[in-house]
Coordinates of C-alpha atoms in Angstrom, one line a residue:
M1 CA -0.1 -0.1 -0.6
R2 CA 2.9 2.6 0.6
A3 CA 4.5 1.3 -2.3
I4 CA 1.3 2.3 -4.2
R5 CA 0.4 6.0 -2.4
F6 CA 4.6 6.6 -3.1
L7 CA 4.1 5.9 -6.8
L8 CA 0.8 8.0 -7.3
A9 CA 2.7 10.7 -5.2
F10 CA 5.7 10.7 -7.9
L11 CA 2.8 10.5 -11.0
I12 CA 1.3 13.5 -9.7
L13 CA 5.1 15.1 -9.4
A14 CA 5.8 14.7 -12.6
I15 CA 2.6 16.5 -14.2
P16 CA 3.8 19.5 -15.4
A17 CA 2.7 23.1 -13.1
A18 CA 0.6 24.9 -15.3
S19 CA -1.9 21.3 -16.2
F20 CA -2.9 22.3 -12.4
G21 CA -4.7 25.1 -13.3
Q22 CA -6.3 24.2 -16.1
I23 CA -10.0 23.9 -16.2
G24 CA -11.4 21.0 -17.5
I25 CA -13.2 22.0 -20.5
R26 CA -11.7 22.9 -23.7
V27 CA -13.6 25.7 -25.6
A28 CA -13.8 25.2 -29.9
I29 CA -14.2 29.8 -30.0
G30 CA -11.6 31.8 -28.1
P31 CA -12.7 34.5 -25.5
P32 CA -13.3 38.3 -27.1
M33 CA -10.7 40.8 -27.6
L34 CA -10.1 42.4 -23.9
P35 CA -12.2 45.6 -22.7
V36 CA -10.9 49.1 -22.5
Y37 CA -11.8 49.9 -18.9
D38 CA -10.4 52.5 -15.9
Q39 CA -9.1 51.2 -13.2
P40 CA -10.7 52.0 -9.8
I41 CA -8.7 54.1 -7.5
C42 CA -6.7 51.5 -4.7
P43 CA -9.0 51.6 -1.6
G44 CA -6.2 50.9 0.4
D45 CA -2.3 50.0 1.8
G46 CA -1.6 46.4 0.9
Y47 CA -3.8 46.3 -2.1
L48 CA -2.6 44.5 -5.6
W49 CA -4.4 44.7 -8.7
T50 CA -5.7 41.4 -10.0
P51 CA -6.8 41.8 -13.8
G52 CA -9.9 41.4 -15.4
Y53 CA -10.1 37.9 -18.0
W54 CA -13.1 36.4 -19.8
A55 CA -14.1 32.6 -17.8
Y56 CA -16.2 30.4 -19.2
D57 CA -19.6 28.7 -18.2
D58 CA -20.5 25.8 -20.1
S59 CA -24.2 25.5 -18.5
V60 CA -24.6 28.5 -21.0
S61 CA -21.5 28.0 -23.4
D62 CA -20.6 31.9 -23.2
Y63 CA -17.6 33.2 -22.1
Y64 CA -18.6 35.6 -19.7
F65 CA -16.1 39.0 -17.9
V66 CA -14.9 38.5 -14.3
P67 CA -13.9 42.1 -13.2
G68 CA -11.1 43.8 -12.4
S69 CA -10.3 44.3 -9.0
W70 CA -7.6 45.2 -5.8
V71 CA -7.1 42.2 -3.5
Q72 CA -5.1 41.6 -0.8
A73 CA -2.6 39.1 -1.0
P74 CA -2.3 35.9 1.0
E75 CA 1.4 36.7 2.2
V76 CA 3.3 39.5 2.7
G77 CA 5.9 38.9 -0.7
F78 CA 3.5 37.0 -2.5
L79 CA 2.4 38.9 -6.1
W80 CA -0.3 37.3 -8.7
T81 CA -0.1 35.8 -11.8
P82 CA -3.3 35.9 -13.7
G83 CA -4.6 33.3 -15.4
Y84 CA -4.6 32.9 -19.0
W85 CA -6.2 30.8 -21.9
G86 CA -4.1 28.9 -24.0
W87 CA -4.5 26.4 -27.3
G88 CA -4.1 22.9 -27.1
E89 CA -5.8 19.8 -28.6
G90 CA -8.3 21.0 -30.4
G91 CA -9.2 23.5 -28.2
F92 CA -8.9 26.8 -25.3
A93 CA -7.6 25.5 -22.3
F94 CA -7.7 28.1 -19.4
N95 CA -4.6 28.0 -17.2
E96 CA -5.7 29.5 -13.4
G97 CA -4.0 32.2 -12.1
Y98 CA -2.4 32.0 -8.7
W99 CA -0.2 33.9 -5.9
G100 CA 3.4 33.1 -5.3
E101 CA 6.6 34.9 -5.3
T102 CA 7.5 35.5 -8.4
V103 CA 5.4 36.5 -11.2
G104 CA 4.7 33.3 -13.6
F105 CA 4.1 33.2 -17.3
Y106 CA 0.1 34.5 -18.5
G107 CA 0.8 33.7 -21.7
G108 CA 2.2 36.8 -22.9
I109 CA -1.3 38.6 -22.9
N110 CA -1.5 42.4 -22.5
Y111 CA -3.7 42.8 -19.5
G112 CA -2.9 46.5 -18.7
F113 CA -2.0 48.5 -15.4
G114 CA 1.5 47.1 -15.1
Y115 CA 0.8 43.6 -16.3
W116 CA 1.8 44.0 -20.0
G117 CA 2.9 40.2 -20.9
G118 CA 5.8 39.2 -19.7
G119 CA 6.2 39.9 -16.2
Y120 CA 4.9 42.8 -14.1
G121 CA 5.4 46.6 -13.5
G122 CA 3.0 47.4 -11.3
G123 CA 4.4 47.1 -7.9
R124 CA 6.9 45.4 -5.6
W125 CA 7.8 44.6 -2.0
N126 CA 9.9 46.6 -0.1
N127 CA 11.4 45.3 3.8
G128 CA 7.2 44.1 4.5
H129 CA 5.9 46.7 2.0
F130 CA 4.2 46.9 -1.6
F131 CA 5.3 49.9 -2.8
Y132 CA 2.6 50.9 -6.0
N133 CA 4.2 52.2 -9.1
T134 CA 1.8 55.3 -10.3
S135 CA 2.6 55.4 -13.4
V136 CA 0.5 52.6 -14.4
N137 CA -1.8 52.7 -10.9
H138 CA -4.4 54.5 -9.6
I139 CA -2.7 55.7 -6.0
D140 CA -4.2 58.2 -4.0
V141 CA -0.2 59.5 -2.7
V142 CA -1.8 61.4 -0.3
S143 CA -3.1 58.7 1.7
I144 CA -0.7 55.6 0.6
H145 CA 2.9 56.8 0.5
N146 CA 4.9 54.0 -0.3
T147 CA 4.6 54.5 -4.0
Y148 CA 7.4 55.4 -7.0
N149 CA 6.8 56.3 -10.9
E150 CA 8.9 53.9 -13.5
K151 CA 7.7 53.9 -16.9
V152 CA 6.6 50.6 -18.2
E153 CA 7.4 49.0 -21.8
V154 CA 5.1 47.9 -23.6
N155 CA 5.1 46.4 -26.6
A156 CA 2.5 47.0 -27.9
E157 CA -0.9 47.7 -27.3
S158 CA -2.8 44.4 -28.2
R159 CA -6.1 43.1 -26.5
V160 CA -6.2 39.9 -27.3
S161 CA -7.0 37.4 -24.7
Y162 CA -5.8 34.4 -25.3
N163 CA -2.0 32.8 -26.5
G164 CA -1.9 30.1 -29.5
G165 CA -4.0 29.5 -32.1
K166 CA -5.5 31.8 -34.9
G167 CA -5.4 35.2 -34.0
G168 CA -3.6 34.5 -30.8
V169 CA -0.9 36.3 -29.0
E170 CA 2.6 34.4 -29.9
A171 CA 4.5 34.0 -26.5
R172 CA 6.2 31.0 -24.9
P173 CA 7.7 30.6 -21.0
T174 CA 11.2 32.2 -20.7
S175 CA 13.2 30.0 -18.1
E176 CA 12.5 32.0 -15.3
Q177 CA 8.9 32.3 -15.5
Q178 CA 9.4 28.1 -16.1
A179 CA 11.5 28.1 -13.0
A180 CA 8.4 30.2 -11.5
A181 CA 5.7 27.5 -12.2
S182 CA 7.4 24.9 -9.8
Q183 CA 8.2 27.9 -6.8
K184 CA 5.5 28.1 -4.1
H185 CA 1.9 29.2 -5.2
T186 CA -1.5 30.1 -3.3
P187 CA -4.8 29.5 -5.7
A188 CA -6.9 32.2 -5.7
V189 CA -8.0 33.4 -2.3
A190 CA -11.8 33.3 -1.3
A191 CA -12.7 36.4 -2.2
Q192 CA -11.4 36.2 -5.8
T193 CA -13.6 33.0 -6.0
E194 CA -17.0 34.9 -5.3
H195 CA -15.7 37.9 -7.1
A196 CA -16.1 35.5 -10.0
Q197 CA -19.1 33.1 -9.2
A198 CA -20.9 36.5 -8.5
A199 CA -19.8 37.5 -12.2
R200 CA -20.5 34.2 -14.0
S201 CA -24.3 34.5 -12.3
N202 CA -25.2 37.9 -13.7
P203 CA -26.4 37.7 -17.2
A204 CA -24.7 41.0 -18.0
Q205 CA -21.2 40.1 -18.0
R206 CA -22.0 37.6 -20.4
S207 CA -20.1 37.9 -23.9
A208 CA -23.5 37.3 -25.7
A209 CA -25.6 39.3 -24.4
I210 CA -23.0 42.2 -24.4
S211 CA -21.2 42.2 -27.9
G212 CA -17.4 41.8 -25.6
K213 CA -18.4 44.7 -23.7
P214 CA -19.0 43.9 -19.8
A215 CA -21.7 45.6 -17.5
I216 CA -19.5 46.1 -14.9
A217 CA -15.1 45.6 -16.1
A218 CA -13.3 47.1 -12.3
T219 CA -14.3 47.3 -9.0
A220 CA -12.4 48.1 -6.4
K221 CA -12.9 45.5 -3.8
P222 CA -13.6 41.8 -4.6
G223 CA -16.2 42.0 -2.0
E224 CA -18.3 44.9 -3.7
S225 CA -21.2 42.8 -5.9
N226 CA -21.7 44.3 -9.5
D227 CA -25.5 45.3 -8.8
E228 CA -24.1 47.9 -6.5
R229 CA -21.5 48.5 -8.7
K230 CA -23.8 48.9 -11.6
S231 CA -26.6 50.9 -9.2
E232 CA -23.5 53.6 -8.7
L233 CA -23.0 54.2 -12.3
A234 CA -26.3 54.5 -13.0
K235 CA -27.1 57.0 -10.3
E236 CA -23.9 58.8 -11.7
A237 CA -25.0 58.8 -15.1
S238 CA -28.9 60.0 -14.3
E239 CA -27.5 62.8 -12.3
P240 CA -26.7 66.1 -14.5
P241 CA -24.2 68.6 -14.1
K242 CA -25.1 71.4 -11.4
A243 CA -26.0 74.4 -13.3
G244 CA -23.2 76.6 -14.0
V245 CA -20.1 74.1 -12.5
N246 CA -17.8 73.2 -15.1
E247 CA -17.0 69.8 -15.5
A248 CA -14.2 70.1 -14.3
A249 CA -14.9 71.0 -11.2
T250 CA -16.4 68.0 -11.0
E251 CA -13.3 66.2 -11.9
P252 CA -11.7 63.2 -8.8
K253 CA -9.9 65.2 -5.9
N254 CA -7.4 62.0 -6.2
A255 CA -6.1 63.2 -9.2
V256 CA -2.1 63.1 -9.4
H257 CA -1.1 64.5 -12.2
P258 CA -3.1 67.0 -15.4
K259 CA -3.7 64.0 -18.3
D260 CA -5.4 61.7 -15.3
L261 CA -7.9 64.3 -15.8
A262 CA -11.4 63.9 -18.3
P263 CA -10.9 66.0 -21.1
I264 CA -12.3 69.8 -21.0
T265 CA -16.0 69.9 -22.2
R266 CA -17.9 72.9 -23.2
P267 CA -21.1 73.7 -22.0
A268 CA -24.8 73.7 -23.5
P269 CA -24.4 76.7 -26.3
S270 CA -25.6 80.0 -25.6
D271 CA -29.7 80.0 -27.3
S272 CA -30.9 83.5 -25.6
G273 CA -32.5 84.7 -29.3
N274 CA -29.3 87.7 -29.6
A275 CA -27.8 86.3 -32.1
K276 CA -25.5 88.8 -31.7
A277 CA -24.4 88.1 -28.0
D278 CA -25.0 83.9 -28.5
S279 CA -22.0 84.3 -30.6
R280 CA -19.8 86.6 -28.9
Y281 CA -20.5 84.2 -25.8
E282 CA -19.3 81.3 -28.0
Q283 CA -15.6 82.7 -28.6
Q284 CA -15.1 83.2 -25.6
Q285 CA -15.7 79.3 -24.7
D286 CA -13.2 78.7 -27.5
K287 CA -10.7 81.1 -26.2
L288 CA -11.4 80.1 -21.9
I289 CA -11.5 76.3 -22.9
A290 CA -7.9 76.6 -25.4
K291 CA -6.4 78.7 -22.5
Q292 CA -7.1 76.2 -19.9
T293 CA -6.1 72.8 -22.2
Q294 CA -2.6 74.8 -23.5
E295 CA -2.4 75.5 -19.5
R296 CA -3.1 70.9 -18.4
S297 CA -0.3 70.7 -21.9
Q298 CA 2.3 72.9 -19.8
L299 CA 1.9 71.3 -15.9
Q300 CA 1.9 68.0 -17.6
Q301 CA 5.4 68.9 -19.6
K302 CA 6.6 70.4 -16.5
Q303 CA 5.8 67.4 -14.0
D304 CA 7.3 64.7 -16.6
T305 CA 10.2 66.4 -16.4
E306 CA 11.4 66.4 -12.7
H307 CA 9.7 62.7 -12.9
Q308 CA 13.2 62.1 -15.3
Q309 CA 14.9 63.5 -12.3
K310 CA 16.7 60.3 -10.3
A311 CA 14.8 60.2 -6.7
S312 CA 15.0 57.7 -4.2
D313 CA 11.6 56.1 -3.3
A314 CA 11.1 58.8 -0.4
Q315 CA 11.8 62.1 -2.7
T316 CA 9.4 60.6 -5.3
Q317 CA 6.5 59.8 -2.4
K318 CA 6.9 64.2 -1.9
L319 CA 7.2 64.9 -5.8
E320 CA 3.7 63.1 -6.3
Q321 CA 2.3 64.8 -3.4
K322 CA 3.1 68.5 -4.8
H323 CA 1.9 67.1 -8.1
Q324 CA -1.0 66.6 -6.9
Q325 CA -1.5 69.8 -5.2
Q326 CA -0.4 71.7 -8.5
T327 CA -2.6 69.7 -10.4
Q328 CA -6.0 70.2 -8.5
K329 CA -5.1 73.3 -7.9
Q330 CA -5.9 73.8 -11.2
V331 CA -8.8 72.1 -11.7
Q332 CA -10.4 74.3 -9.1
Q333 CA -9.1 77.8 -10.7
H334 CA -10.1 76.3 -14.1
A335 CA -13.6 75.5 -12.7
A336 CA -14.0 79.3 -10.9
Q337 CA -12.9 80.4 -14.7
Q338 CA -15.9 78.7 -16.2
Q339 CA -18.3 79.6 -13.6
S340 CA -17.4 83.4 -14.3
L341 CA -18.0 82.7 -17.6
Q342 CA -21.2 81.3 -17.1
S343 CA -22.7 83.2 -15.1
S344 CA -22.1 85.9 -18.1
K345 CA -24.2 83.6 -20.5
P346 CA -26.7 85.9 -22.6
Q347 CA -30.1 85.0 -21.3
P348 CA -33.2 84.6 -23.1
R349 CA -35.4 88.0 -22.9
S350 CA -38.2 87.9 -21.4
S351 CA -41.4 88.5 -23.0
E352 CA -43.5 91.6 -23.7
P353 CA -45.9 92.7 -20.8
V354 CA -49.8 92.2 -22.0
H355 CA -52.1 94.6 -21.6
G356 CA -55.6 94.5 -20.4
K357 CA -57.5 95.5 -23.2

């Protein structure tokens, strides 16, 4: 009996590590393109970004999108290796993601936010603390101080979501990635599993129903349900901006650089009935928007130049705080300028009083 148990253990160890994470089914058609989405702000220190991915529900024979989310690592020093779809034996099979000390092979898929296809550039562990790369992550540097800024090279902006097969990413694991596959691994934590199950039960996440564009592509935490997030988005969409307030005034207070801000949008055109006054007002709007856009660009160039200088993590942290203050000050100035201009917007002429007969 001992000999049989030993033999079984030996056979299990002989199975390639990559096969442990594959699902038990193969799909004839590969998953859709990865959607483009914004990363929610990091909810707190110690959270790591796990990118969104397509999973498959064999009960409905369709792919569904599991939103990206910030997750706390199960152990200090652990990083997340995303799962990926790979072609083989006449179909596509999914290789589950895992936690480990080194980021392994994930099919060469460009998941974004530091996962450029061949490693991870979104952050690193140092003395028991995780330091965030603000060049690819949405971090509030006022509340999270362990940050740095380092450009991540991306070979291609491909949104292909699978490896191999027709049209798939042609990438193979390096020797370092193969070595990482044999290191200590921890599967997805319970919060991630529940997060995936919630996405599976939500029809709005299925590929067939949404043409590859999921209703929810990212959440701040795995515990944040899709229904809650949809309600928030619907509420935001249904609430029009307050009259006289430029869209810049509603920009997030955590924006660090002008490039993090949404493009400046012009208010509704004037329609007072006075063509000359309306034309003059629209010209003033054009002039103000052009001026503010130029000022944003100038501030961004200045901040980019300061980032090119070599600095320690502590110096980079102070620099990011400085940049955030500069950006927010400019947002407030621009909002005040727009509000002042809108206060002079031509008003429709009131109708003449009707005298009694």
